[in-house]
Coordinates of C-alpha atoms and ligand atoms in Angstrom, one line a residue:
X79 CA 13.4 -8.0 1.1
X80 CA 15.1 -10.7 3.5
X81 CA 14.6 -8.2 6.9
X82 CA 11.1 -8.0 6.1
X83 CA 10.9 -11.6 5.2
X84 CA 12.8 -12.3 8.6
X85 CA 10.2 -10.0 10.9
X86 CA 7.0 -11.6 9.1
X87 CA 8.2 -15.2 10.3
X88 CA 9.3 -13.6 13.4
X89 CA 6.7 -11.4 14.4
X90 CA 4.0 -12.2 12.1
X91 CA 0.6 -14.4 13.2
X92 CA -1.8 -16.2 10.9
X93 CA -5.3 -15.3 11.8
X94 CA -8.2 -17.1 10.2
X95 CA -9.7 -16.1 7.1
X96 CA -6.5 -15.4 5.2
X97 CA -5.5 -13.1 6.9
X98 CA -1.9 -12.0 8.5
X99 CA -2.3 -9.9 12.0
X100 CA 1.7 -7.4 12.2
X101 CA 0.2 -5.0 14.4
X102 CA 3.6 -5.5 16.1
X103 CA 5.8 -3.8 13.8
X104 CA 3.5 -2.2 11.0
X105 CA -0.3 -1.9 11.5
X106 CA -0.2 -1.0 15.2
X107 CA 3.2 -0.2 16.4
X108 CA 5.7 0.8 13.6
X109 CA 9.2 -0.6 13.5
X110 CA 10.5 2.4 12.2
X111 CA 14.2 1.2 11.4
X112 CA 12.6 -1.5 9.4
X113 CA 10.1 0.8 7.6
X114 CA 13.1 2.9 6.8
X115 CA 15.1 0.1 5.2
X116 CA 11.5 -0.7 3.2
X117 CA 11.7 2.8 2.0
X118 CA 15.1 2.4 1.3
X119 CA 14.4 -0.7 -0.9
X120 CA 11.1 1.3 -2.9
X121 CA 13.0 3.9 -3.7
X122 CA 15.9 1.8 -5.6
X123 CA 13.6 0.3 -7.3
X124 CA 11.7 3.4 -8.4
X125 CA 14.4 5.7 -8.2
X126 CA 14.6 7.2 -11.7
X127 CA 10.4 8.1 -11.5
X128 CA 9.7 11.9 -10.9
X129 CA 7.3 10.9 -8.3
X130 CA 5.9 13.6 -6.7
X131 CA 3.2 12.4 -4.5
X132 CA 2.8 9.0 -2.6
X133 CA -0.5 8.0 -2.4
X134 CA -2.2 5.6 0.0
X135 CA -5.6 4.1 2.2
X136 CA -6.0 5.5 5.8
X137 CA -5.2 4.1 8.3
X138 CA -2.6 1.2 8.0
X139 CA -0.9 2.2 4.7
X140 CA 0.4 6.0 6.1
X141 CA 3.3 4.8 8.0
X142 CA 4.7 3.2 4.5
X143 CA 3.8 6.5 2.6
X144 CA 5.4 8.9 4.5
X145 CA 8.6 7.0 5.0
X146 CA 8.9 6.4 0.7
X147 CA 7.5 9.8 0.3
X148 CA 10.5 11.7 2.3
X149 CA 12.7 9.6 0.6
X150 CA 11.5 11.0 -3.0
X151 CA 11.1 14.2 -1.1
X152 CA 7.5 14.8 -2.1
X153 CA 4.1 14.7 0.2
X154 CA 2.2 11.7 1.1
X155 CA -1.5 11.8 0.9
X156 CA -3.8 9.3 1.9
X157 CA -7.5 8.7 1.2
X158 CA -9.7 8.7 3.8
X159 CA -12.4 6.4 4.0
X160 CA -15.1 8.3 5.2
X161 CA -16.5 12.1 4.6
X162 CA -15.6 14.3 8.0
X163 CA -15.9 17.5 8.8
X164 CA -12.2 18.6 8.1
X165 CA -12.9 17.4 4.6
X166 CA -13.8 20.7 2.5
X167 CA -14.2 21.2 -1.5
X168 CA -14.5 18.5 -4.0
X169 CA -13.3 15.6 -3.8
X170 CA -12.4 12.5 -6.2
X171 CA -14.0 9.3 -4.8
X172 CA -13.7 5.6 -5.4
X173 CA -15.7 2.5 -4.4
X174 CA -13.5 0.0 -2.2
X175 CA -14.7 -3.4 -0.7
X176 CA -12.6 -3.4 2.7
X177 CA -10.9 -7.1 3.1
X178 CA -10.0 -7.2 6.5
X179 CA -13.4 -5.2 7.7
X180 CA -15.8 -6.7 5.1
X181 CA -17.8 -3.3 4.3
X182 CA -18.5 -1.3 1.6
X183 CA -16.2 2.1 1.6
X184 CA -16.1 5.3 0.1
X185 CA -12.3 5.8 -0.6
X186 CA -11.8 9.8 -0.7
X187 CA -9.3 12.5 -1.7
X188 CA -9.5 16.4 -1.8
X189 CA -9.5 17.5 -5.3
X190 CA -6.4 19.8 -3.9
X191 CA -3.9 17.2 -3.5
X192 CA -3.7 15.6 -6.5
X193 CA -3.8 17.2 -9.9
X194 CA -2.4 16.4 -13.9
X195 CA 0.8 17.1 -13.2
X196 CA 1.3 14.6 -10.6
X197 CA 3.1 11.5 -10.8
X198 CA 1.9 9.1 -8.2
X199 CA 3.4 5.9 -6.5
X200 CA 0.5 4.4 -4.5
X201 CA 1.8 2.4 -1.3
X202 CA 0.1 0.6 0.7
X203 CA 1.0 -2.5 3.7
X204 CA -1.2 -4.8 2.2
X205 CA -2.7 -6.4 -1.6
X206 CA -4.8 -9.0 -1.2
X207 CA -7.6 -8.7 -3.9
X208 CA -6.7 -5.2 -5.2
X209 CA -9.7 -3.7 -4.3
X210 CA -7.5 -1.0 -2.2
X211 CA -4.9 -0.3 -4.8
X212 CA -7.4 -0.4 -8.1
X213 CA -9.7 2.2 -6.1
X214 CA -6.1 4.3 -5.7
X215 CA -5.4 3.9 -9.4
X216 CA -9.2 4.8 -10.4
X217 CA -9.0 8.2 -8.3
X218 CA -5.4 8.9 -9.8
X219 CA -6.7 8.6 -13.3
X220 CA -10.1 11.0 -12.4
X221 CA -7.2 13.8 -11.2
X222 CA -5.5 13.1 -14.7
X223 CA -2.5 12.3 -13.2
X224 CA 0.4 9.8 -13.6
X225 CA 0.5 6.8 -12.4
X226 CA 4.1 5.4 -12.2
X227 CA 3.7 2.4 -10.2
X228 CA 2.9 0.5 -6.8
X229 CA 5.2 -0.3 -3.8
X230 CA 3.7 -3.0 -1.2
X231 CA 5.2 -4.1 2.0
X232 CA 3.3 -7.8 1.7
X233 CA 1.8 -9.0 -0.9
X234 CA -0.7 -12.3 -0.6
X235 CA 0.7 -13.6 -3.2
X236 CA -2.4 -16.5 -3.2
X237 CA -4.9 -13.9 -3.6
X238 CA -5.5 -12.5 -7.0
X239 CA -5.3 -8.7 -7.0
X240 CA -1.2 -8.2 -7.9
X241 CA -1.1 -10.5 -10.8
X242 CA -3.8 -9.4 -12.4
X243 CA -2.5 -5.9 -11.9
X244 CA 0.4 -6.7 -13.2
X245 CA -1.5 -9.0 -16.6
X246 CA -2.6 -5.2 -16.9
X247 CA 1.0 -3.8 -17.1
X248 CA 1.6 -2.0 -14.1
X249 CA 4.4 -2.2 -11.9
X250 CA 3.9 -3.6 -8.7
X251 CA 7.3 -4.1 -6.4
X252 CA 6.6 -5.9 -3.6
X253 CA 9.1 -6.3 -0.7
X254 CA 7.5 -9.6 0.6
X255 CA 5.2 -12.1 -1.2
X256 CA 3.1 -14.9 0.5
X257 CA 2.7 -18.0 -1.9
X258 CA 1.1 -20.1 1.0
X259 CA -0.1 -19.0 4.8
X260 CA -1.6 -21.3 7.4
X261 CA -1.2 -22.3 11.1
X262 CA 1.7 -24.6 9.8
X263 CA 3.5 -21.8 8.4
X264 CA 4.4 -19.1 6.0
X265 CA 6.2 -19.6 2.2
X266 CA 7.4 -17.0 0.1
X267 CA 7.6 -16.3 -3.3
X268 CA 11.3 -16.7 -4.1
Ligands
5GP1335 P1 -7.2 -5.6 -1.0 O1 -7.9 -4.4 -1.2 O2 -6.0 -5.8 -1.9 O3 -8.1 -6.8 -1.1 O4 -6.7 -5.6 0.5 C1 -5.7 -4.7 0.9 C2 -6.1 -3.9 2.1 O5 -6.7 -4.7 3.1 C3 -4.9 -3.3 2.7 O6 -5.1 -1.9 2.7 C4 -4.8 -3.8 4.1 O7 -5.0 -2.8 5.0 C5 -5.9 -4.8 4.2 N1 -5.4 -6.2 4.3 C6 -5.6 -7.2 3.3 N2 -5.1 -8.3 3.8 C7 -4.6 -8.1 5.0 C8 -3.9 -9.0 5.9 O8 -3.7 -10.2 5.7 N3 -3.5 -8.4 7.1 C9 -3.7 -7.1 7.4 N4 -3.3 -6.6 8.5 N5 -4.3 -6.2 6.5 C10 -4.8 -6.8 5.3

């Protein structure tokens, strides 16, 4: 998505360790006429799914979510990534390695929010390794429901979690892909 594309050369700043710091329009503060046009973009390409729940990772992914999800006029729920008190009931639970914060998490949804007659599109801002998105995908498969594909703002392209979801046949969209990062500059997939 060219606006995207734009923002991330714009905006965007390549930290150390592979990693690429937009707290200025989408982990921090949210460009929300940008997100919108994202949204706008997802739901084209998914348009003829009966999605009916949009599922993503607390804390950077919600933004995405909610914008696709009112688009497909269905909830967002995200997973949290610890237990809290306001968390009641069974839950479905995944193991997640955390890129950006290096730890071990618990990825965790209520048993009420998703169910077999759901069809999900995980979002999320980020795929890196796909540790995020494959612990989504494990916890949509425990609820028995759908899973009808994955919308990404930016995907590192040089990292190895998209392709080898998609080797495994699902269908990631992703509105901007990183072939190369570095102090020098930023390429996309074309
Ligand atoms: P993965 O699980 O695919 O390895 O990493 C994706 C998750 O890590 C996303 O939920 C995102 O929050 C975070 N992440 C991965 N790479 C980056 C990055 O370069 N910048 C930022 N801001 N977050 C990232």
């Amino acid at each position: 998505m060219e606006l995207l594309k734009e923002t991330i050369l714009k905006k965007g700043k390549v930290l150390s360790g592979d990693v690429l710091k937009v707290g200025s329009f989408l982990n921090n503060q949210i460009d929300v006429k940008l997100l919108s046009a994202m949204a706008d973009d997802v739901f084209a390409h998914f348009k003829d799914k009966k999605v009916t729940k949009v599922l993503t990772v607390e804390a950077s992914g919600i933004a995405f979510a909610c914008f696709i999800a009112e688009r497909f006029s269905c909830d967002a729920v995200f997973a949290k990534k610890s237990m809290t008190t306001n968390v009641d009931g069974e839950t479905f639970c995944a193991d997640c390695y955390s890129f950006t914060h290096k730890t071990a998490n618990k990825l965790i949804v209520p048993k009420e929010y998703l169910s077999e007659k759901d069809v999900v599109l995980v979002a999320d801002d980020f795929l890196a390794n796909g540790q995020a998105v494959n612990a989504l995908i494990s916890i949509i498969k425990d609820a028995g429901a759908e899973l009808c594909g994955v919308a990404i703002a930016i995907e590192k392209g040089f990292q190895c979690g998209g392709d080898a979801l998609r080797n495994r046949g699902v269908d990631i969209y992703s509105l901007a892909v990183i072939d190369e990062m570095n102090a020098g500059g930023i390429k996309f997939r074309a």
